[in-house]
Amino acid sequence: MSLFKARDWWSTILGEKEEFDQGCLCVADVDNSGSGQDKIIVGSYMGYLRIFNPHPMKPGDGVQPEDLLLEVQLREPILQVEVGKFVSGTEGLHLAVLHCRKLCVYAVSGTLGNVEHGNQYQIKLMYEHNLQRTACNMTYGPFGGVKGRDLICIQSMDGMLMLFEQESYAFGRFLPGFLLPGPLTYNSRTDSFITVSSCRQVESYKYQVLAFATDADERQEPEQQKLSSGKRLVVDWVLNIGEQALDICVVSFNQAVSSVFVLGERNFFCLKDNGQIRFMKKLDYSPSCFIPYCSVEEGTINTLIGNHGKMLNVYQDVTLKWATQLPHIPVSVKVANLQDLKGVIVTLSDNGHLQCSYLGTDPSLFQAPRVDSREINYEEFNAEMKELQKIIKEATKTQGILLHSSETVVLSVFLKGSCSPSELEGSCVVSYSTPTGIPKVAQCNFRLPLRLICFPTQSSKAANHKLTIDTNKPPISFLTIFPDFVDPSEDDQANVLGFQFLTGSKTTLLASKTSQRYRIQSDQLEDLWLITKELMLRLEEHFKKQNCKDFACSFSGSIPLQEYFELIDRHFELRLNAEKFQELLSERAVQFRAIERRLLTRFKDKTPAPLQHLDTLLEGTFREVIALADAAEENQANIFQAFTKLKSATHLVIMLISLWQKLSTDQVAILEATFLPLAEDTQELGWEETVDAAISYLLRTCLSKSSKEQALTLSSQLCMPKDTSRLKKNITLFCDRLAKGGRLSLSTDSATQQAAVMPEMIMVVLLALWHMPMTNYEVVIALNKKICNFKKY
């Protein structure tokens, strides 16, 4: 048995297939025996109410029948059970049972039995309240400072606090800004109710403020609350904890400071009565329940916190003092005095596992046998050591070799939207565990076949966009490099091939018969990308199979910047439209809520005034909101399509620049990071401002001409520009700098090195002029022009 398991003092399983939650457990001397021994009261969602008086169990014995004092079915789900002074005229303890639509208060009593079965217990209904709203939870206490009795406050599912002065209903108040119910408790020191709202903040409301606030027979608008009698319900203090709370508890012990404890989803808070944080503890597990209790050290408070890992942790303020294992996940935990044993931990699981346990350790009764002394055979030990080292060495050699049976997984790929994708590459990640339990991750990259997005069609001679790729090898027949698109029986497809995408657009590929060139043409600029990329990949693969290592492609034409800028303007125009739609939707939504508020005010009036066509205005505004929402949704789909086309064209421009300037792999990577920084485009962070910032950085560093450009500072905040003129200007300047010999580099010293080389080049030219005959004026003028160009740098 583990040293850190909770010692089972008494346990039982409640019913079959019953469900329990946080409020279903309570411990108190409910039968007013006066012995100081607590009874365990449990209610279930099936409507069963059980009261136990546990006795210590002997090893191997089960639960004794006399441990169960009472079991009765109340026919309605039990949400919460509490014990307090709920009946007027007496200070005896009574049992309050909360149902969905009813609150019942019972008196629990026992009569002395004359046989061996023991005493007989029964419950008597003292009074009940039928609720007009569905209940969520309740709390009790001496509201308003009353003496010798407890009042009850019930929180409904729609945010109403219903207060009962024992047998009579007092009043009800709606919590402001309510959305979902949270935990509720009462602080008798400040006479206030504390809860956690759906805004993830702890809120405190004074009882006096609740009592004198506007009546909450029905929800009222803020304008109507101002006209009604009574004060507006305001919060006493608010603390934002940033997460939803599981439970709240108010404690006050003689030797400790009075505190408010809040158990969050990931943190544990201790607050002062005014809402200030005394301390907090970040939890590295998911908690399920908690309860603070008295500590033996002065000035501190102990807290039991159960979690979903079946652990029960004991904290002294923020210090973990003990951790113990439970056989179940607790949803409620209490500390009780049972059979003269103080501090028994009572836990309840959601399926009815009720256990009384204590913390401690059992002494180990095992004693190691005495080892007989004997002489050591060193030769035998050395031989055994060598054999073990050999086994370890063999095991380390085969450690990385994994034998798993292979499995095939079929994945489906679908076309998103009505445009061709910008790339066919993808990655696959597989996570698995070895037979020894070691987690492993395998990753591979793949490329989808071109035939998945297009099919062969008749070639077209006319096209709006054309580009030519030069190679250093004779052209290859398309029968060889495109066997999946060419019919071998048709010889005319050896040099001309047509592709039709699933979206309807066409692209034609031609191979020159007299030169080492390939031409790609299409009506859309973005459609040239995938075909050009596929051509280069298949040519490289073909010559690689032929063991040809010097194959290279080049591009000597002009970069199609104007056509590229048209795609940028189209994408940016749709982003501007999205902003306009968002502003219009916000305006119409404000107008709709204002009209709706006026209509509700008139409908609630006892003498309603004429609507004055407010209903017609409401209907018209609603139609405008729906029309704007549809237009915004359509515009969002157009943005996705435009961004996909822009990415395809950007891939094409990057490839043409790399072929044009014969960039290295590292330089191409910088180019891709500059022009393709985003996987997805959003209104908060768009493609235009991101690319503009990246290009500006390159123009200021590695592509700068002077120290003035290097001294320019970039804006630290990215925001959507007013237009695309600056971006298009920077892209044009970027290509111009590359054409004049600029090189991409992330090193901060590249511009400095370039500036240091220029004077040396000027000196070489001056020496050439010095030794040159003065009669050759044409050469002198040409060299003077070169010097002027060098000075520009």
PDB file of N, CA and C in Angstrom, residues 566-631:
ATOM      1  N   GLU A 566      -2.243  45.145 -59.812  1.00  0.00           N
ATOM      2  CA  GLU A 566      -3.698  45.083 -59.953  1.00  0.00           C
ATOM      3  C   GLU A 566      -4.304  44.087 -58.962  1.00  0.00           C
ATOM      4  N   LEU A 567      -3.649  42.955 -58.749  1.00  0.00           N
ATOM      5  CA  LEU A 567      -4.128  41.990 -57.754  1.00  0.00           C
ATOM      6  C   LEU A 567      -4.026  42.557 -56.341  1.00  0.00           C
ATOM      7  N   ILE A 568      -2.957  43.317 -56.065  1.00  0.00           N
ATOM      8  CA  ILE A 568      -2.818  43.945 -54.742  1.00  0.00           C
ATOM      9  C   ILE A 568      -3.943  44.942 -54.508  1.00  0.00           C
ATOM     10  N   ASP A 569      -4.238  45.778 -55.536  1.00  0.00           N
ATOM     11  CA  ASP A 569      -5.305  46.763 -55.392  1.00  0.00           C
ATOM     12  C   ASP A 569      -6.659  46.099 -55.194  1.00  0.00           C
ATOM     13  N   ARG A 570      -6.905  44.979 -55.893  1.00  0.00           N
ATOM     14  CA  ARG A 570      -8.177  44.273 -55.731  1.00  0.00           C
ATOM     15  C   ARG A 570      -8.327  43.734 -54.319  1.00  0.00           C
ATOM     16  N   HIS A 571      -7.266  43.154 -53.795  1.00  0.00           N
ATOM     17  CA  HIS A 571      -7.319  42.618 -52.431  1.00  0.00           C
ATOM     18  C   HIS A 571      -7.500  43.730 -51.404  1.00  0.00           C
ATOM     19  N   PHE A 572      -6.793  44.833 -51.593  1.00  0.00           N
ATOM     20  CA  PHE A 572      -6.895  45.940 -50.639  1.00  0.00           C
ATOM     21  C   PHE A 572      -8.271  46.596 -50.700  1.00  0.00           C
ATOM     22  N   GLU A 573      -8.854  46.682 -51.896  1.00  0.00           N
ATOM     23  CA  GLU A 573     -10.190  47.243 -52.025  1.00  0.00           C
ATOM     24  C   GLU A 573     -11.220  46.420 -51.257  1.00  0.00           C
ATOM     25  N   LEU A 574     -11.103  45.105 -51.285  1.00  0.00           N
ATOM     26  CA  LEU A 574     -12.023  44.250 -50.541  1.00  0.00           C
ATOM     27  C   LEU A 574     -11.827  44.411 -49.029  1.00  0.00           C
ATOM     28  N   ARG A 575     -10.601  44.644 -48.589  1.00  0.00           N
ATOM     29  CA  ARG A 575     -10.366  44.884 -47.167  1.00  0.00           C
ATOM     30  C   ARG A 575     -11.013  46.194 -46.719  1.00  0.00           C
ATOM     31  N   LEU A 576     -10.939  47.230 -47.576  1.00  0.00           N
ATOM     32  CA  LEU A 576     -11.622  48.480 -47.256  1.00  0.00           C
ATOM     33  C   LEU A 576     -13.134  48.288 -47.187  1.00  0.00           C
ATOM     34  N   ASN A 577     -13.662  47.466 -48.114  1.00  0.00           N
ATOM     35  CA  ASN A 577     -15.097  47.181 -48.071  1.00  0.00           C
ATOM     36  C   ASN A 577     -15.486  46.467 -46.780  1.00  0.00           C
ATOM     37  N   ALA A 578     -14.614  45.579 -46.302  1.00  0.00           N
ATOM     38  CA  ALA A 578     -14.902  44.868 -45.047  1.00  0.00           C
ATOM     39  C   ALA A 578     -14.995  45.842 -43.882  1.00  0.00           C
ATOM     40  N   GLU A 579     -14.106  46.855 -43.854  1.00  0.00           N
ATOM     41  CA  GLU A 579     -14.185  47.858 -42.796  1.00  0.00           C
ATOM     42  C   GLU A 579     -15.486  48.662 -42.874  1.00  0.00           C
ATOM     43  N   LYS A 580     -15.886  49.002 -44.099  1.00  0.00           N
ATOM     44  CA  LYS A 580     -17.127  49.756 -44.258  1.00  0.00           C
ATOM     45  C   LYS A 580     -18.323  48.937 -43.792  1.00  0.00           C
ATOM     46  N   PHE A 581     -18.362  47.652 -44.169  1.00  0.00           N
ATOM     47  CA  PHE A 581     -19.462  46.799 -43.731  1.00  0.00           C
ATOM     48  C   PHE A 581     -19.494  46.674 -42.214  1.00  0.00           C
ATOM     49  N   GLN A 582     -18.319  46.589 -41.601  1.00  0.00           N
ATOM     50  CA  GLN A 582     -18.267  46.468 -40.143  1.00  0.00           C
ATOM     51  C   GLN A 582     -18.804  47.732 -39.469  1.00  0.00           C
ATOM     52  N   GLU A 583     -18.452  48.908 -39.991  1.00  0.00           N
ATOM     53  CA  GLU A 583     -18.957  50.152 -39.425  1.00  0.00           C
ATOM     54  C   GLU A 583     -20.468  50.271 -39.603  1.00  0.00           C
ATOM     55  N   LEU A 584     -20.963  49.918 -40.802  1.00  0.00           N
ATOM     56  CA  LEU A 584     -22.399  50.001 -41.040  1.00  0.00           C
ATOM     57  C   LEU A 584     -23.169  49.022 -40.163  1.00  0.00           C
ATOM     58  N   LEU A 585     -22.630  47.808 -40.000  1.00  0.00           N
ATOM     59  CA  LEU A 585     -23.290  46.830 -39.127  1.00  0.00           C
ATOM     60  C   LEU A 585     -23.344  47.320 -37.691  1.00  0.00           C
ATOM     61  N   SER A 586     -22.265  47.954 -37.228  1.00  0.00           N
ATOM     62  CA  SER A 586     -22.252  48.478 -35.864  1.00  0.00           C
ATOM     63  C   SER A 586     -23.299  49.580 -35.693  1.00  0.00           C
ATOM     64  N   GLU A 587     -23.404  50.460 -36.683  1.00  0.00           N
ATOM     65  CA  GLU A 587     -24.400  51.533 -36.594  1.00  0.00           C
ATOM     66  C   GLU A 587     -25.822  50.976 -36.588  1.00  0.00           C
ATOM     67  N   ARG A 588     -26.114  50.022 -37.496  1.00  0.00           N
ATOM     68  CA  ARG A 588     -27.461  49.470 -37.553  1.00  0.00           C
ATOM     69  C   ARG A 588     -27.791  48.653 -36.310  1.00  0.00           C
ATOM     70  N   ALA A 589     -26.788  48.006 -35.729  1.00  0.00           N
ATOM     71  CA  ALA A 589     -27.035  47.236 -34.504  1.00  0.00           C
ATOM     72  C   ALA A 589     -27.385  48.165 -33.344  1.00  0.00           C
ATOM     73  N   VAL A 590     -26.678  49.293 -33.234  1.00  0.00           N
ATOM     74  CA  VAL A 590     -27.010  50.271 -32.196  1.00  0.00           C
ATOM     75  C   VAL A 590     -28.421  50.814 -32.399  1.00  0.00           C
ATOM     76  N   GLN A 591     -28.754  51.095 -33.663  1.00  0.00           N
ATOM     77  CA  GLN A 591     -30.098  51.590 -33.957  1.00  0.00           C
ATOM     78  C   GLN A 591     -31.155  50.545 -33.631  1.00  0.00           C
ATOM     79  N   PHE A 592     -30.891  49.290 -33.952  1.00  0.00           N
ATOM     80  CA  PHE A 592     -31.850  48.221 -33.687  1.00  0.00           C
ATOM     81  C   PHE A 592     -32.086  48.060 -32.191  1.00  0.00           C
ATOM     82  N   ARG A 593     -31.010  48.105 -31.382  1.00  0.00           N
ATOM     83  CA  ARG A 593     -31.169  47.956 -29.929  1.00  0.00           C
ATOM     84  C   ARG A 593     -31.926  49.141 -29.326  1.00  0.00           C
ATOM     85  N   ALA A 594     -31.694  50.343 -29.867  1.00  0.00           N
ATOM     86  CA  ALA A 594     -32.398  51.514 -29.342  1.00  0.00           C
ATOM     87  C   ALA A 594     -33.902  51.420 -29.624  1.00  0.00           C
ATOM     88  N   ILE A 595     -34.258  50.990 -30.850  1.00  0.00           N
ATOM     89  CA  ILE A 595     -35.685  50.831 -31.177  1.00  0.00           C
ATOM     90  C   ILE A 595     -36.306  49.733 -30.337  1.00  0.00           C
ATOM     91  N   GLU A 596     -35.572  48.635 -30.167  1.00  0.00           N
ATOM     92  CA  GLU A 596     -36.084  47.520 -29.375  1.00  0.00           C
ATOM     93  C   GLU A 596     -36.299  47.935 -27.926  1.00  0.00           C
ATOM     94  N   ARG A 597     -35.389  48.754 -27.397  1.00  0.00           N
ATOM     95  CA  ARG A 597     -35.524  49.214 -26.021  1.00  0.00           C
ATOM     96  C   ARG A 597     -36.773  50.092 -25.850  1.00  0.00           C
ATOM     97  N   ARG A 598     -37.029  50.960 -26.835  1.00  0.00           N
ATOM     98  CA  ARG A 598     -38.214  51.815 -26.763  1.00  0.00           C
ATOM     99  C   ARG A 598     -39.497  50.989 -26.856  1.00  0.00           C
ATOM    100  N   LEU A 599     -39.492  49.957 -27.719  1.00  0.00           N
ATOM    101  CA  LEU A 599     -40.674  49.108 -27.839  1.00  0.00           C
ATOM    102  C   LEU A 599     -40.952  48.345 -26.551  1.00  0.00           C
ATOM    103  N   LEU A 600     -39.899  47.803 -25.934  1.00  0.00           N
ATOM    104  CA  LEU A 600     -40.090  47.066 -24.691  1.00  0.00           C
ATOM    105  C   LEU A 600     -40.626  47.983 -23.596  1.00  0.00           C
ATOM    106  N   THR A 601     -40.137  49.214 -23.565  1.00  0.00           N
ATOM    107  CA  THR A 601     -40.623  50.154 -22.560  1.00  0.00           C
ATOM    108  C   THR A 601     -42.119  50.424 -22.731  1.00  0.00           C
ATOM    109  N   ARG A 602     -42.556  50.556 -23.973  1.00  0.00           N
ATOM    110  CA  ARG A 602     -43.979  50.821 -24.209  1.00  0.00           C
ATOM    111  C   ARG A 602     -44.834  49.593 -23.951  1.00  0.00           C
ATOM    112  N   PHE A 603     -44.325  48.424 -24.278  1.00  0.00           N
ATOM    113  CA  PHE A 603     -45.106  47.219 -24.034  1.00  0.00           C
ATOM    114  C   PHE A 603     -45.282  46.947 -22.546  1.00  0.00           C
ATOM    115  N   LYS A 604     -44.298  47.313 -21.725  1.00  0.00           N
ATOM    116  CA  LYS A 604     -44.377  47.057 -20.282  1.00  0.00           C
ATOM    117  C   LYS A 604     -45.213  48.093 -19.547  1.00  0.00           C
ATOM    118  N   ASP A 605     -45.484  49.205 -20.177  1.00  0.00           N
ATOM    119  CA  ASP A 605     -46.268  50.251 -19.532  1.00  0.00           C
ATOM    120  C   ASP A 605     -47.710  49.775 -19.309  1.00  0.00           C
ATOM    121  N   LYS A 606     -48.265  50.118 -18.149  1.00  0.00           N
ATOM    122  CA  LYS A 606     -49.630  49.700 -17.864  1.00  0.00           C
ATOM    123  C   LYS A 606     -50.646  50.373 -18.792  1.00  0.00           C
ATOM    124  N   THR A 607     -50.360  51.604 -19.193  1.00  0.00           N
ATOM    125  CA  THR A 607     -51.194  52.310 -20.178  1.00  0.00           C
ATOM    126  C   THR A 607     -50.336  52.588 -21.401  1.00  0.00           C
ATOM    127  N   PRO A 608     -50.170  51.573 -22.280  1.00  0.00           N
ATOM    128  CA  PRO A 608     -49.234  51.729 -23.402  1.00  0.00           C
ATOM    129  C   PRO A 608     -49.641  52.832 -24.350  1.00  0.00           C
ATOM    130  N   ALA A 609     -48.630  53.595 -24.789  1.00  0.00           N
ATOM    131  CA  ALA A 609     -48.854  54.668 -25.763  1.00  0.00           C
ATOM    132  C   ALA A 609     -48.797  54.087 -27.169  1.00  0.00           C
ATOM    133  N   PRO A 610     -49.260  54.830 -28.174  1.00  0.00           N
ATOM    134  CA  PRO A 610     -49.181  54.343 -29.567  1.00  0.00           C
ATOM    135  C   PRO A 610     -47.733  54.079 -29.976  1.00  0.00           C
ATOM    136  N   LEU A 611     -47.545  53.099 -30.832  1.00  0.00           N
ATOM    137  CA  LEU A 611     -46.196  52.699 -31.248  1.00  0.00           C
ATOM    138  C   LEU A 611     -45.542  53.730 -32.157  1.00  0.00           C
ATOM    139  N   GLN A 612     -46.349  54.536 -32.844  1.00  0.00           N
ATOM    140  CA  GLN A 612     -45.820  55.570 -33.730  1.00  0.00           C
ATOM    141  C   GLN A 612     -44.844  54.990 -34.756  1.00  0.00           C
ATOM    142  N   HIS A 613     -45.259  53.888 -35.365  1.00  0.00           N
ATOM    143  CA  HIS A 613     -44.505  53.210 -36.438  1.00  0.00           C
ATOM    144  C   HIS A 613     -43.134  52.699 -35.975  1.00  0.00           C
ATOM    145  N   LEU A 614     -42.957  52.511 -34.670  1.00  0.00           N
ATOM    146  CA  LEU A 614     -41.694  51.932 -34.204  1.00  0.00           C
ATOM    147  C   LEU A 614     -41.530  50.494 -34.684  1.00  0.00           C
ATOM    148  N   ASP A 615     -42.638  49.739 -34.783  1.00  0.00           N
ATOM    149  CA  ASP A 615     -42.556  48.373 -35.271  1.00  0.00           C
ATOM    150  C   ASP A 615     -42.116  48.333 -36.725  1.00  0.00           C
ATOM    151  N   THR A 616     -42.600  49.272 -37.543  1.00  0.00           N
ATOM    152  CA  THR A 616     -42.165  49.332 -38.940  1.00  0.00           C
ATOM    153  C   THR A 616     -40.688  49.688 -39.041  1.00  0.00           C
ATOM    154  N   LEU A 617     -40.257  50.631 -38.208  1.00  0.00           N
ATOM    155  CA  LEU A 617     -38.832  51.004 -38.196  1.00  0.00           C
ATOM    156  C   LEU A 617     -37.952  49.854 -37.721  1.00  0.00           C
ATOM    157  N   LEU A 618     -38.460  49.085 -36.740  1.00  0.00           N
ATOM    158  CA  LEU A 618     -37.711  47.929 -36.256  1.00  0.00           C
ATOM    159  C   LEU A 618     -37.555  46.880 -37.349  1.00  0.00           C
ATOM    160  N   GLU A 619     -38.625  46.606 -38.081  1.00  0.00           N
ATOM    161  CA  GLU A 619     -38.570  45.616 -39.155  1.00  0.00           C
ATOM    162  C   GLU A 619     -37.631  46.068 -40.267  1.00  0.00           C
ATOM    163  N   GLY A 620     -37.683  47.353 -40.627  1.00  0.00           N
ATOM    164  CA  GLY A 620     -36.789  47.865 -41.655  1.00  0.00           C
ATOM    165  C   GLY A 620     -35.332  47.788 -41.248  1.00  0.00           C
ATOM    166  N   THR A 621     -35.067  48.132 -39.994  1.00  0.00           N
ATOM    167  CA  THR A 621     -33.687  48.041 -39.500  1.00  0.00           C
ATOM    168  C   THR A 621     -33.202  46.605 -39.473  1.00  0.00           C
ATOM    169  N   PHE A 622     -34.088  45.682 -39.086  1.00  0.00           N
ATOM    170  CA  PHE A 622     -33.713  44.268 -39.057  1.00  0.00           C
ATOM    171  C   PHE A 622     -33.350  43.780 -40.462  1.00  0.00           C
ATOM    172  N   ARG A 623     -34.128  44.191 -41.449  1.00  0.00           N
ATOM    173  CA  ARG A 623     -33.804  43.780 -42.823  1.00  0.00           C
ATOM    174  C   ARG A 623     -32.472  44.370 -43.286  1.00  0.00           C
ATOM    175  N   GLU A 624     -32.189  45.612 -42.894  1.00  0.00           N
ATOM    176  CA  GLU A 624     -30.909  46.206 -43.250  1.00  0.00           C
ATOM    177  C   GLU A 624     -29.749  45.457 -42.602  1.00  0.00           C
ATOM    178  N   VAL A 625     -29.939  45.063 -41.345  1.00  0.00           N
ATOM    179  CA  VAL A 625     -28.878  44.305 -40.656  1.00  0.00           C
ATOM    180  C   VAL A 625     -28.626  42.977 -41.367  1.00  0.00           C
ATOM    181  N   ILE A 626     -29.699  42.282 -41.742  1.00  0.00           N
ATOM    182  CA  ILE A 626     -29.542  41.001 -42.432  1.00  0.00           C
ATOM    183  C   ILE A 626     -28.871  41.199 -43.789  1.00  0.00           C
ATOM    184  N   ALA A 627     -29.279  42.241 -44.535  1.00  0.00           N
ATOM    185  CA  ALA A 627     -28.681  42.494 -45.843  1.00  0.00           C
ATOM    186  C   ALA A 627     -27.205  42.849 -45.716  1.00  0.00           C
ATOM    187  N   LEU A 628     -26.865  43.666 -44.726  1.00  0.00           N
ATOM    188  CA  LEU A 628     -25.457  44.013 -44.517  1.00  0.00           C
ATOM    189  C   LEU A 628     -24.642  42.799 -44.093  1.00  0.00           C
ATOM    190  N   ALA A 629     -25.222  41.942 -43.252  1.00  0.00           N
ATOM    191  CA  ALA A 629     -24.500  40.731 -42.828  1.00  0.00           C
ATOM    192  C   ALA A 629     -24.248  39.812 -44.016  1.00  0.00           C
ATOM    193  N   ASP A 630     -25.238  39.660 -44.901  1.00  0.00           N
ATOM    194  CA  ASP A 630     -25.040  38.835 -46.102  1.00  0.00           C
ATOM    195  C   ASP A 630     -23.972  39.439 -47.012  1.00  0.00           C
ATOM    196  N   ALA A 631     -24.013  40.757 -47.173  1.00  0.00           N
ATOM    197  CA  ALA A 631     -23.008  41.402 -48.011  1.00  0.00           C
ATOM    198  C   ALA A 631     -21.612  41.274 -47.407  1.00  0.00           C
TER     199      ALA A 631
END
